[in-house]
Coordinates of C-alpha atoms in Angstrom, one line a residue:
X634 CA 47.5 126.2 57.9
X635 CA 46.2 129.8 57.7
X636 CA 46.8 132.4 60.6
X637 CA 42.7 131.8 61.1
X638 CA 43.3 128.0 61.2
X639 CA 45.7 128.3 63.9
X640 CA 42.9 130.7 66.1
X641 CA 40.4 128.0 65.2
X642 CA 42.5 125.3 66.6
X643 CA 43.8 127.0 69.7
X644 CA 40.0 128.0 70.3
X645 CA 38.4 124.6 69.8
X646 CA 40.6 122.0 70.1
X647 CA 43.8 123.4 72.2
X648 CA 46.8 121.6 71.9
X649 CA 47.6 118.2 70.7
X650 CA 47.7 116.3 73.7
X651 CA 49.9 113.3 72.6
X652 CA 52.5 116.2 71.3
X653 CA 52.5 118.3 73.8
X654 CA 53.3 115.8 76.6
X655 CA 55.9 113.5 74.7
X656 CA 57.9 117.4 74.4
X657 CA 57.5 118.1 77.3
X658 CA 58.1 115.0 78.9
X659 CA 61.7 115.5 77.1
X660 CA 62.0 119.3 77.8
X661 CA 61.5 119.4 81.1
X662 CA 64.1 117.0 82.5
X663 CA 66.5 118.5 80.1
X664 CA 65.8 122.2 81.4
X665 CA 66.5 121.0 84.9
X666 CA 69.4 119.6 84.5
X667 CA 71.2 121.7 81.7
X668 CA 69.3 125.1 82.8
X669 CA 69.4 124.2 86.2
X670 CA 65.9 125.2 86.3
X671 CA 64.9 126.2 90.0
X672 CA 60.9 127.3 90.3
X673 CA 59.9 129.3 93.0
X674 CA 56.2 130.2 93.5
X675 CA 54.1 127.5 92.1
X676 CA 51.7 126.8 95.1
X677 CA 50.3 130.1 94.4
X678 CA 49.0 129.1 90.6
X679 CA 45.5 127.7 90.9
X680 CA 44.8 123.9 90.0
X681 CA 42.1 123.9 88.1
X682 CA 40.0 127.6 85.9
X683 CA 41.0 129.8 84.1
X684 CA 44.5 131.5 84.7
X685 CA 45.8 134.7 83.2
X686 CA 49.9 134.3 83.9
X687 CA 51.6 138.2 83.3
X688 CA 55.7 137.6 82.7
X689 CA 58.9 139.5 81.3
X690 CA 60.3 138.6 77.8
X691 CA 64.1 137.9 77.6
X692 CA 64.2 134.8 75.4
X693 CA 62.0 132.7 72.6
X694 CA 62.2 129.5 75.2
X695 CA 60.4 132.0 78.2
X696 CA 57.0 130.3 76.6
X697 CA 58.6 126.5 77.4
X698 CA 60.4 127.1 80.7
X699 CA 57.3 129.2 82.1
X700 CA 55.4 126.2 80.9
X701 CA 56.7 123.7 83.7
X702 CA 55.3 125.7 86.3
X703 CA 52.2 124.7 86.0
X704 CA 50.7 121.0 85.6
X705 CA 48.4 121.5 82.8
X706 CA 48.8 122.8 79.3
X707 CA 49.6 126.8 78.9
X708 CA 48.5 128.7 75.5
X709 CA 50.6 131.9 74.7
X710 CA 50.7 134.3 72.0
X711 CA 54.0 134.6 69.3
X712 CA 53.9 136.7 66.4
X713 CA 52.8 135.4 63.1
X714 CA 56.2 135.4 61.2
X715 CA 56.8 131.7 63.3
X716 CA 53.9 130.4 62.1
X717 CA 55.1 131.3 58.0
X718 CA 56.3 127.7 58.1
X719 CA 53.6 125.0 57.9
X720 CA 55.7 122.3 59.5
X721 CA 56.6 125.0 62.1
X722 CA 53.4 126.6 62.7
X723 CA 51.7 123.1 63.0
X724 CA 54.3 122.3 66.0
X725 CA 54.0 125.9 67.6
X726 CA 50.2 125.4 67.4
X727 CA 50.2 122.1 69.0
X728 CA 51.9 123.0 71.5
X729 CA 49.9 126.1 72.4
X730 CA 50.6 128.8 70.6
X731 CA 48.8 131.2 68.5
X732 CA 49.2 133.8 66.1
X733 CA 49.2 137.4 67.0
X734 CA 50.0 140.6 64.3
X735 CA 52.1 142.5 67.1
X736 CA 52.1 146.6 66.5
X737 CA 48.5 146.2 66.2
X738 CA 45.2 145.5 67.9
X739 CA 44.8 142.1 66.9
X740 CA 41.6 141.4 68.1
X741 CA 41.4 138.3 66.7
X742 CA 44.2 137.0 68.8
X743 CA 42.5 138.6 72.4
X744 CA 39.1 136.6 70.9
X745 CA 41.3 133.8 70.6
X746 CA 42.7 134.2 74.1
X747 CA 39.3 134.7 76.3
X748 CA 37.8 132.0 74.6
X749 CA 40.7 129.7 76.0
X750 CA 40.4 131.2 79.2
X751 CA 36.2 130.8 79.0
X752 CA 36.7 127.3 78.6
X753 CA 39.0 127.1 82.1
X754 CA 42.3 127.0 80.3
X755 CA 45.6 128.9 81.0
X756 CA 47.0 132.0 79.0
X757 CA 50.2 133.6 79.2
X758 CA 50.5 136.9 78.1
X759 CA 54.2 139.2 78.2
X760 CA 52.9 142.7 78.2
X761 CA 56.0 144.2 76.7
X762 CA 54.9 143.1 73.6
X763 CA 58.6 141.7 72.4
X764 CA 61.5 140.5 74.2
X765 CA 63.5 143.0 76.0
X766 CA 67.0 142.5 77.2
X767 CA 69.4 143.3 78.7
X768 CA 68.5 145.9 81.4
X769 CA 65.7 146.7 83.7
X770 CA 62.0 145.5 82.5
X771 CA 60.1 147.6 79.7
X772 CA 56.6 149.3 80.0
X773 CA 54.0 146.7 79.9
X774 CA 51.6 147.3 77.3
X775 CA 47.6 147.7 78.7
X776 CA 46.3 144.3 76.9
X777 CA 47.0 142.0 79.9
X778 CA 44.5 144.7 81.7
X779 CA 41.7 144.4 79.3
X780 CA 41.7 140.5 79.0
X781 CA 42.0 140.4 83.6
X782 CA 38.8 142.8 83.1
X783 CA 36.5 141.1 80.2
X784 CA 37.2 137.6 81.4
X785 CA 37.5 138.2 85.3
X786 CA 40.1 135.4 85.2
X787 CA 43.0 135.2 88.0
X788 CA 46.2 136.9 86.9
X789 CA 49.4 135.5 88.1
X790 CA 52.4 137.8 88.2
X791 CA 55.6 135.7 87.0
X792 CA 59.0 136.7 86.2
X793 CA 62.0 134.6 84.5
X794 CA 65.7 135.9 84.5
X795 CA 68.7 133.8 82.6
X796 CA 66.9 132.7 79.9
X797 CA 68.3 136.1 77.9
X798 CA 71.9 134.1 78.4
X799 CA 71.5 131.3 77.0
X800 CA 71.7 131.7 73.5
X801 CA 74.5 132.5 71.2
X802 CA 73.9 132.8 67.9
X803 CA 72.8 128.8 67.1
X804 CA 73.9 127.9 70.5
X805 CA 72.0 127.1 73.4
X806 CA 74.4 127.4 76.2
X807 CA 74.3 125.9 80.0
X808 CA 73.0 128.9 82.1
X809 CA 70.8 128.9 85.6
X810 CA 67.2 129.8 84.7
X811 CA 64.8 131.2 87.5
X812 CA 61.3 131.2 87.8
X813 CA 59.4 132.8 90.4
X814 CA 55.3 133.1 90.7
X815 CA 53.7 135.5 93.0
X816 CA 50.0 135.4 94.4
X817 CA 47.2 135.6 91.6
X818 CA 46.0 139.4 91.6
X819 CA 41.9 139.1 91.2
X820 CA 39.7 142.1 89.4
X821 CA 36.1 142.7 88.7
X822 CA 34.9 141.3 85.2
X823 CA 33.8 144.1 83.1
X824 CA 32.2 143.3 80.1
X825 CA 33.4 146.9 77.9
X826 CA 36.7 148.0 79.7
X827 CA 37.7 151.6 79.2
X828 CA 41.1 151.9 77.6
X829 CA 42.1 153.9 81.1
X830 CA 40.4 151.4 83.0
X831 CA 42.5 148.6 81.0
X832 CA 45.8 150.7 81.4
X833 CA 44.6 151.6 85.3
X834 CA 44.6 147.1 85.9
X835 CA 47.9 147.0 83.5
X836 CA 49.5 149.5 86.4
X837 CA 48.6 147.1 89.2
X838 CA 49.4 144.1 87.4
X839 CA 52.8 145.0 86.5
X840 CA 54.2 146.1 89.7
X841 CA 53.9 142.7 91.0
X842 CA 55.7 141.2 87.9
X843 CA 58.5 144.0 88.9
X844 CA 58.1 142.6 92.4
X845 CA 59.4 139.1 91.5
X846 CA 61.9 140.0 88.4
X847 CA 63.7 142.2 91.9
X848 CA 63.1 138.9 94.3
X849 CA 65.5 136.9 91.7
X850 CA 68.3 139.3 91.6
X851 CA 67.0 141.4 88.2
X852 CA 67.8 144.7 87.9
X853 CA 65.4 147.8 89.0
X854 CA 64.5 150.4 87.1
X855 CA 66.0 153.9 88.7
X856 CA 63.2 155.2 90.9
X857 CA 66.0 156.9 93.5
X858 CA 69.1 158.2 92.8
X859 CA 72.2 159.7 95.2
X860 CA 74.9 161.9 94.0
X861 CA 77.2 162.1 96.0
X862 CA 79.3 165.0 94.9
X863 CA 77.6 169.0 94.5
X864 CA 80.6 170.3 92.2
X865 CA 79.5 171.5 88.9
X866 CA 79.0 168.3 87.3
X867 CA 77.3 166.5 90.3
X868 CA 74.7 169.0 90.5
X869 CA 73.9 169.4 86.5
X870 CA 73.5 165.7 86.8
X871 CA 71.2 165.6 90.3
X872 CA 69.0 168.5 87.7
X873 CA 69.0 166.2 84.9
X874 CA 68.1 162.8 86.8
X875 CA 65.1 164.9 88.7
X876 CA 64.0 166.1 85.5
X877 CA 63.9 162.8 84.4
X878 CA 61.3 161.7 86.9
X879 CA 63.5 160.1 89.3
X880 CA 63.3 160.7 93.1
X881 CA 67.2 162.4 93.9
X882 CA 69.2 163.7 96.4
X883 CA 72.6 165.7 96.3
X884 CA 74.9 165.1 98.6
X885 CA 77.4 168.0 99.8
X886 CA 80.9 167.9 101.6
X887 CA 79.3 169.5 104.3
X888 CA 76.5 171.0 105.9
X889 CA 77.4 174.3 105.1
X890 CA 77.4 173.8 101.5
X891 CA 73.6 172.2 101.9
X892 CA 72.4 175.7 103.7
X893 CA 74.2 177.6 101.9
X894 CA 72.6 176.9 98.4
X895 CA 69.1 176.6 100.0
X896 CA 69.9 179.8 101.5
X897 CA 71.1 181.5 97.9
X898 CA 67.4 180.1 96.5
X899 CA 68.4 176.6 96.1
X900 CA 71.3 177.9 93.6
X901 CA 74.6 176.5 94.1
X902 CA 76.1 179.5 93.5
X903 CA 79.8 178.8 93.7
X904 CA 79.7 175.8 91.2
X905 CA 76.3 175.9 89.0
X906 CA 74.7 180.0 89.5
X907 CA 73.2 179.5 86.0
X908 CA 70.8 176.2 87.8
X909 CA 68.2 176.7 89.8
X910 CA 67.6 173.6 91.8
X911 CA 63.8 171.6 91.6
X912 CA 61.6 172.4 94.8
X913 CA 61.7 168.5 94.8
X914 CA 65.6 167.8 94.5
X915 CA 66.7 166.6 98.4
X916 CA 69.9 168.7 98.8
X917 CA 72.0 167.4 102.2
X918 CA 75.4 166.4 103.8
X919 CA 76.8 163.5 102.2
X920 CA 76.6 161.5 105.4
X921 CA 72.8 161.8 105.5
X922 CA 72.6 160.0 102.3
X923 CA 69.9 157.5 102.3
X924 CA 72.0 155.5 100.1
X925 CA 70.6 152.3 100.9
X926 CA 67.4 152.8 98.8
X927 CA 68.8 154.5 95.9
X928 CA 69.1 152.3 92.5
X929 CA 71.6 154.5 91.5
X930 CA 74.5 156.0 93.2
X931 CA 76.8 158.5 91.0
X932 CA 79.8 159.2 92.4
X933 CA 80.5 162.8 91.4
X934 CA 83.8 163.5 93.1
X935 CA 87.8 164.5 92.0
X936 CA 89.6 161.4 91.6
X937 CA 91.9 162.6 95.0
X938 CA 88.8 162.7 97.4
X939 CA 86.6 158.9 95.4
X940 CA 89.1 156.8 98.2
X941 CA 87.6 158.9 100.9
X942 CA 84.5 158.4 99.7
X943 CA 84.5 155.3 98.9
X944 CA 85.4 154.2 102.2
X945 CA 83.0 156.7 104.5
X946 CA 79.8 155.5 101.9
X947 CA 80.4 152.2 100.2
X948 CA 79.6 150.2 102.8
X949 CA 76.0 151.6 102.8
X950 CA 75.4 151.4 99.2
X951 CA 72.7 148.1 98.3
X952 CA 74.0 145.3 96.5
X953 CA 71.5 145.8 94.1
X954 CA 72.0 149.7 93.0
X955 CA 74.5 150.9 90.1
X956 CA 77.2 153.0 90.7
X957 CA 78.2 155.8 88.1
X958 CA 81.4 157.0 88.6
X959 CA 82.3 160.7 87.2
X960 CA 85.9 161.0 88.1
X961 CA 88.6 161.9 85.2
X962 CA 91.6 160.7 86.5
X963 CA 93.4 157.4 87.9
X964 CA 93.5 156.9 92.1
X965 CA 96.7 155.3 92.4
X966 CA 100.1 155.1 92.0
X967 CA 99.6 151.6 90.9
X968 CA 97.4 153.0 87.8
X969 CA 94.0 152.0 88.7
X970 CA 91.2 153.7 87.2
X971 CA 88.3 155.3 89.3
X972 CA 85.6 152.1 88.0
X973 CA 88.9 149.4 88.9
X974 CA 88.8 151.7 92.4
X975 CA 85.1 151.3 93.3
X976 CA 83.9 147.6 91.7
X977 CA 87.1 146.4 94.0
X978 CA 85.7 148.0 97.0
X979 CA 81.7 148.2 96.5
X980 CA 79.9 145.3 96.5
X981 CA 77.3 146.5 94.3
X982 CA 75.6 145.0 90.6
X983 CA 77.1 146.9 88.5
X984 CA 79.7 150.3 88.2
X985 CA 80.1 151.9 85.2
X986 CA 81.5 155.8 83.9
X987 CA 80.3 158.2 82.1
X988 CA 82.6 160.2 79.8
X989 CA 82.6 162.7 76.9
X990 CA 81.7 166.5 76.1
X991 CA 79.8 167.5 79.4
X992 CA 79.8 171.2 80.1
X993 CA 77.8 171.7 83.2
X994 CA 75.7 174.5 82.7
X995 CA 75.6 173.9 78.8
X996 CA 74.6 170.4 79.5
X997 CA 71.3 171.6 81.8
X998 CA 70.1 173.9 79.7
X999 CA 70.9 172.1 76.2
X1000 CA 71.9 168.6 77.1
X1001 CA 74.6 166.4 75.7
X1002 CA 76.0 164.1 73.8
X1003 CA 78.1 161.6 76.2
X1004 CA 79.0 158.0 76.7
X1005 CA 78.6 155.3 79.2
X1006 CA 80.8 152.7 80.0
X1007 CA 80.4 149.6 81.8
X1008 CA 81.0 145.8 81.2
X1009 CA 77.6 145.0 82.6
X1010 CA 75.2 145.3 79.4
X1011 CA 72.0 145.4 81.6
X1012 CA 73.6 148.5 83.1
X1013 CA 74.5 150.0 80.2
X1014 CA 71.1 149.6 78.5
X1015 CA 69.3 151.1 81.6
X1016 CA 71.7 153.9 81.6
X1017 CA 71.1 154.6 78.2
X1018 CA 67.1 154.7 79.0
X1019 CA 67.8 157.5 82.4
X1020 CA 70.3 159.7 80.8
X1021 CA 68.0 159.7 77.8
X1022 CA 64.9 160.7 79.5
X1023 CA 67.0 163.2 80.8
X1024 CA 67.7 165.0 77.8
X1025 CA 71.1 163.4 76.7
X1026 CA 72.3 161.4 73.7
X1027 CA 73.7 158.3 75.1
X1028 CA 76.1 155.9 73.1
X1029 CA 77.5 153.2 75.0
X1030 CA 80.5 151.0 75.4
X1031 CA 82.1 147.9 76.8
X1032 CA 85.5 149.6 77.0
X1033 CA 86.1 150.7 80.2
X1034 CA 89.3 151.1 80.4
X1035 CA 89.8 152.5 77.0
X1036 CA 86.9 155.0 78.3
X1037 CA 88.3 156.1 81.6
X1038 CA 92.1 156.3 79.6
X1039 CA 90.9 158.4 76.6
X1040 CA 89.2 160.8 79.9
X1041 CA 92.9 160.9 81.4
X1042 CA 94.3 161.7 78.3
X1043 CA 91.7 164.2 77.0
X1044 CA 92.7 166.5 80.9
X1045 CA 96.3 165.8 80.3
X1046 CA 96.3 167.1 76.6
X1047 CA 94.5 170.1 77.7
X1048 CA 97.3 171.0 80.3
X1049 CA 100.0 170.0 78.2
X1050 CA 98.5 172.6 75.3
X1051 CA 97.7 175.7 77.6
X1052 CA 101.1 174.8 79.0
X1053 CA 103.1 175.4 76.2
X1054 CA 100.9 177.6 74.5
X1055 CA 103.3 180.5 75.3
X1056 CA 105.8 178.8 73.2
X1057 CA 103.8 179.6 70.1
X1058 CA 100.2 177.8 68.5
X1059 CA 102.3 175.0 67.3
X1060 CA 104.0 173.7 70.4
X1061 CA 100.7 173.8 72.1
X1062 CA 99.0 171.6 69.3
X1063 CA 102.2 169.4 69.4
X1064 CA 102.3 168.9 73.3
X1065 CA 98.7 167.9 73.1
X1066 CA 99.0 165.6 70.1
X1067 CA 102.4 163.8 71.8
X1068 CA 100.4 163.5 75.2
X1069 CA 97.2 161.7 73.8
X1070 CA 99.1 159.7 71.8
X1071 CA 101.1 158.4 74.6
X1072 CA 98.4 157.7 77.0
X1073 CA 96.4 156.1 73.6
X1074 CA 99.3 153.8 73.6
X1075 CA 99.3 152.8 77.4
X1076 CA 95.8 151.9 77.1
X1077 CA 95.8 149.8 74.1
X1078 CA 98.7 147.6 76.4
X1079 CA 95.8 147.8 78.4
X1080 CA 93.1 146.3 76.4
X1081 CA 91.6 149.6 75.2
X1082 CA 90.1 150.3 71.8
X1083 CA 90.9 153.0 69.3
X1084 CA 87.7 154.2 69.1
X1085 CA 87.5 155.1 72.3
X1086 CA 89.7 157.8 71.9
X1087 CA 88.7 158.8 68.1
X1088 CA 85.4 159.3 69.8
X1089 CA 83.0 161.3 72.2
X1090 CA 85.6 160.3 75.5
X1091 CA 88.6 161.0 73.7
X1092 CA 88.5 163.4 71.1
X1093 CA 85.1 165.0 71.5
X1094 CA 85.9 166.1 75.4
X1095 CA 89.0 167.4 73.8
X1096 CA 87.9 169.8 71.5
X1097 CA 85.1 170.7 73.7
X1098 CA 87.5 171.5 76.8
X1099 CA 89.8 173.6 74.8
X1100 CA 86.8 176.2 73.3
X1101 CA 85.7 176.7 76.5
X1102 CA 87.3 179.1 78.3
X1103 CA 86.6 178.6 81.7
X1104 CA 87.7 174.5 81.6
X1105 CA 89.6 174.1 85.0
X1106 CA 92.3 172.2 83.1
X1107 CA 92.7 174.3 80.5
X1108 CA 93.6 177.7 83.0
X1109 CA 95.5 175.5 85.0
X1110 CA 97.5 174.9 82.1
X1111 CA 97.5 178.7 81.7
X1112 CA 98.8 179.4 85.2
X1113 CA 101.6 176.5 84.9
X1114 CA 103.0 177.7 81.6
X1115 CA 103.0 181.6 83.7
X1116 CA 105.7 179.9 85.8
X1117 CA 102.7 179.5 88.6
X1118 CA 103.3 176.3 90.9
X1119 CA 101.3 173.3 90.8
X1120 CA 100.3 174.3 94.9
X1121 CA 99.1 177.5 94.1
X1122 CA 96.8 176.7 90.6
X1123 CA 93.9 175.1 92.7
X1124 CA 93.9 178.1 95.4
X1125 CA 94.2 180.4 92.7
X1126 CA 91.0 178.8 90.5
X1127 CA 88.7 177.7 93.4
X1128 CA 88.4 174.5 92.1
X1129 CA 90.0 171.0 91.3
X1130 CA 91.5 170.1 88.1
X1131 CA 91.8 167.1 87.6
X1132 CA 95.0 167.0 85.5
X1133 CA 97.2 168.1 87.9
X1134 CA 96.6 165.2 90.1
X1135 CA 96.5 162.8 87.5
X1136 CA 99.5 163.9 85.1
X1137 CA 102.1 162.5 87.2
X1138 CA 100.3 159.6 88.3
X1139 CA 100.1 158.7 84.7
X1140 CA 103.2 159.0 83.7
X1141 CA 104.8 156.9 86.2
X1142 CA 102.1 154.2 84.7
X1143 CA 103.0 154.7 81.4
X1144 CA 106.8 154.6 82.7
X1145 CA 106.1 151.1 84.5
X1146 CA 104.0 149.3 82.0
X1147 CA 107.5 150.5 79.5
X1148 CA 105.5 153.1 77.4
X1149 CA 107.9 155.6 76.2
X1150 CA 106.3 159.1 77.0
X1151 CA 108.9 162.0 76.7
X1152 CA 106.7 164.6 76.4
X1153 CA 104.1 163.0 79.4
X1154 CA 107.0 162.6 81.2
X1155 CA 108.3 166.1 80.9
X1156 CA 104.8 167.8 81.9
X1157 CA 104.9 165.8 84.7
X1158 CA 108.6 167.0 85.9
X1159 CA 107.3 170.5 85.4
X1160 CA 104.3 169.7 87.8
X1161 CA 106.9 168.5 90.0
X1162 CA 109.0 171.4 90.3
X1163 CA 111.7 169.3 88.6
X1164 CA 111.6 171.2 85.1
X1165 CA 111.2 174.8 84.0
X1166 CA 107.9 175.0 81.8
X1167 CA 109.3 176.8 79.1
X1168 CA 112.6 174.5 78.4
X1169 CA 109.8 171.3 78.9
X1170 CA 107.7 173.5 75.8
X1171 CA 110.6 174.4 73.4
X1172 CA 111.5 170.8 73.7
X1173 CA 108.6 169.8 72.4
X1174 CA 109.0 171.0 69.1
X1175 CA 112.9 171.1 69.0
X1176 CA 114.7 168.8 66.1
X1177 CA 115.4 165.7 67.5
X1178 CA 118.9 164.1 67.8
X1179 CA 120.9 161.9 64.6
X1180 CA 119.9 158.5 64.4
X1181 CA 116.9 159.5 66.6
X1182 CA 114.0 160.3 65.0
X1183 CA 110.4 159.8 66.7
X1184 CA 108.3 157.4 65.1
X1185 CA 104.5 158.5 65.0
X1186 CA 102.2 156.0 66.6

């Protein structure tokens, strides 16, 4: 059969009636019971007329499983490469569907569709055009508008979730599918809709779609954001996020720190006095927060104050929202990393990091090229979808902990080269080398990848934290190879760096999980107070003893 043939049939004759019920006489009791199917919604679809039914796209059997919800037959658009197979096209057809040419206007198709809905049938249309998963819903396309206004048929807002799980490769796995059906949305019929007017319905429509996708636990798109944090970092990315088009507010340590940058012209002058804030960006203490309506909570904080933090604002974080976590550093002396720290303490969807080259005031003005780490891939994709609508490049990953490692490793490498940099160029390139390659050790033990240190996290912060001058860690580094002790580098900058804290921390991980680590170990002894810096750098480069020779990793 022809692409027309199939119109012609799903415009005259509908579907074959002795096929469609014997399949779905079989389909539904098997989606019940190996789907778990659970329907929510269906008084509100009407018995008999015509029915427009608007749903998300996560999987090719959304058309079967949103069939059950309704007691007659449903007629849906697919593209037209199922339909390149006669046998294939002939069952699709039966069963409902009809061709469409998607990326184009097919107005044969929409002629297809109100002549189904003329003659009192049902039509389900996914205005995203394609499937779309993981992650938040996409942007509805305005057709669903156009054929609510020409036919003045009854729109239905539906939304599936766990159908985008079910299927691995060739195999259709056991997973709980969800349907949920709001009340039917009614518009004027118009007989020549605008293309505004058709996007202006598409607007209303949608929202209600959004409304039931949030009802069964799917993820929101990022209409709020908190950061809770106004260092350098935290406000570059409250700037971005606003920029974006997201509603934001900045949280500070204190009220001072609020008044004080709206009294300096809404500049933060102490940490960001190239920025000057949006008129629209919300800048208050921490406290006053409205945390419980943000989508997306980043946690811009030192990795010495996120347990503090954690505990005076998790609690008021929504179970739905994301949290970002921007700490460099592990919490604990048991080795934990800030995303272990916060998913065990936040009951929340979904944490996640972001890591990589991300100079504040460089990052505002030019963006960034960073990368987010989470092992929720719905967070991950809507991550990608913010930060890139606020002017960074995005690549993501599922290793967290290789992430939040190759982050520890890039701040200790930094301290360990401006450390010893006194002793000559070549013991500061050696101390850094030794020290990421001990801590790239520790985390593949823990599961990390390779990559994740060869890349934007690992080696990409690294370079970028050594040209530029003003990196906390690297004049720490500075300060502690000048004989300067570790109490008196943070007074002395006026800010935190994060490798002080987290050098010996690491090391006594790397000790415990039986990562050998002499040079790790040594930095760490000088941050103690236990070693003088310049014996710790000579020995970094000094021949080592018969019969023990260091094997490179």
């Amino acid at each position: 059969m022809t692409q027309n043939a199939h119109l012609d049939r799903a415009r005259t004759n509908g579907v074959n009636p002795l096929v469609y019920w014997i399949v779905r006489g079989l389909f539904q009791p098997f989606f019940h019971v190996y789907f778990r199917l659970s329907r929510v919604g269906r008084e509100h679809i009407p018995v008999t007329g015509p029915v427009i039914f608007a749903a998300n796209h996560r999987s090719f059997l959304d058309p079967f499983v949103i069939a059950t919800m309704a007691r007659r037959p449903m007629y849906y658009v697919a593209k037209k490469e199922l339909f390149s197979q006669r046998l294939q096209g002939w069952f699709l057809n039966s069963l409902g569907a009809f061709p469409i040419d998607r990326g184009h206007a097919d107005e044969d198709a929409m002629g297809t569709a109100r002549q189904i809905l003329e003659r009192g049938d049902c039509v389900l249309i996914f205005p995203e055009g394609t499937r779309v998963r993981p992650g938040a819903l996409g942007r509805p396309k305005r057709g669903v508008g156009r054929l609510a206004l020409e036919t003045g048929a009854p729109v239905v807002p539906l939304a599936v979730i766990g159908t985008e799980a079910i299927r691995r490769g060739w195999r259709i796995r056991p997973h709980k599918v969800r349907i949920r059906a709001g009340r039917p949305l009614q518009f004027p019929r118009v007989e020549h809709p605008s293309a505004e007017l058709a996007g202006a319905v598409t607007d209303r429509i949608w929202p209600n779609v959004m409304l039931q996708w949030e009802w069964l636990g799917g993820l929101p798109p990022v209409r709020r954001a908190a950061v809770v944090g106004a260092g350098a970092w935290g406000t570059a990315i409250a700037v971005s996020l606003q920029r974006a088009g997201i509603e934001v507010q900045l949280g500070c340590r204190t009220a001072a720190q609020a008044d004080a940058i709206e009294a300096a012209g809404r500049v933060n002058a102490r940490y960001l006095p190239e920025v000057t804030l949006p008129g629209d960006l919300s800048v208050v203490k921490a406290s006053e927060l409205d945390l419980e309506a943000a989508d997306l909570v980043v946690l811009a904080v030192p990795t010495g104050a996120l347990p503090a933090v954690v505990a005076e604002h998790g609690a008021r974080v929504r179970s739905r929202a994301g949290v970002l976590v921007l700490a460099k550093g592990l919490v604990g002396a048991d080795g934990s990393t800030p995303v272990e720290h916060v998913a065990a303490r936040v009951g929340t969807a979904a944490v996640g990091c972001l890591a990589g080259p991300g100079h504040a005031a460089d990052a505002v003005a030019n963006g960034a090229s960073l990368v987010a780490a989470s092992d929720d891939p719905a967070f991950l994709q809507q991550l990608g979808e913010v930060f890139g609508a606020a002017g960074f490049q995005i690549e993501t990953s599922a290793d967290v902990v290789g992430v939040e490692l190759a982050s520890v490793a890039k701040n200790a490498a930094v301290l360990a080269a401006s450390a010893a940099a006194a002793a000559g160029p070549n013991a500061a390139g050696a101390a850094a080398g030794k020290v990421f390659s001990e801590v790239s050790e520790y985390a593949r033990r823990r599961g990390g990848r390779a990559e994740s240190f060869t890349g934007l996290a690992g080696a990409g912060d690294l370079v970028a934290t050594v040209v530029e001058a003003g990196s906390r860690n690297r004049r720490a580094g500075e300060l502690l190879g000048r004989g300067v002790a570790r109490a008196d580098i943070e007074p002395t900058l006026g800010q935190t760096a994060e490798a002080l804290r987290s050098v010996p921390l690491v090391a006594a991980a790397l000790r415990d999980a039986g990562v050998r680590a002499p040079v790790l170990a040594g930095l760490a002894a000088v941050l103690e107070g236990d070693e003088d810096v310049a014996t710790w750098a000579a020995g970094v480069t000094a021949p080592a003893q018969a019969g023990k020779v260091r094997r490179a990793a």
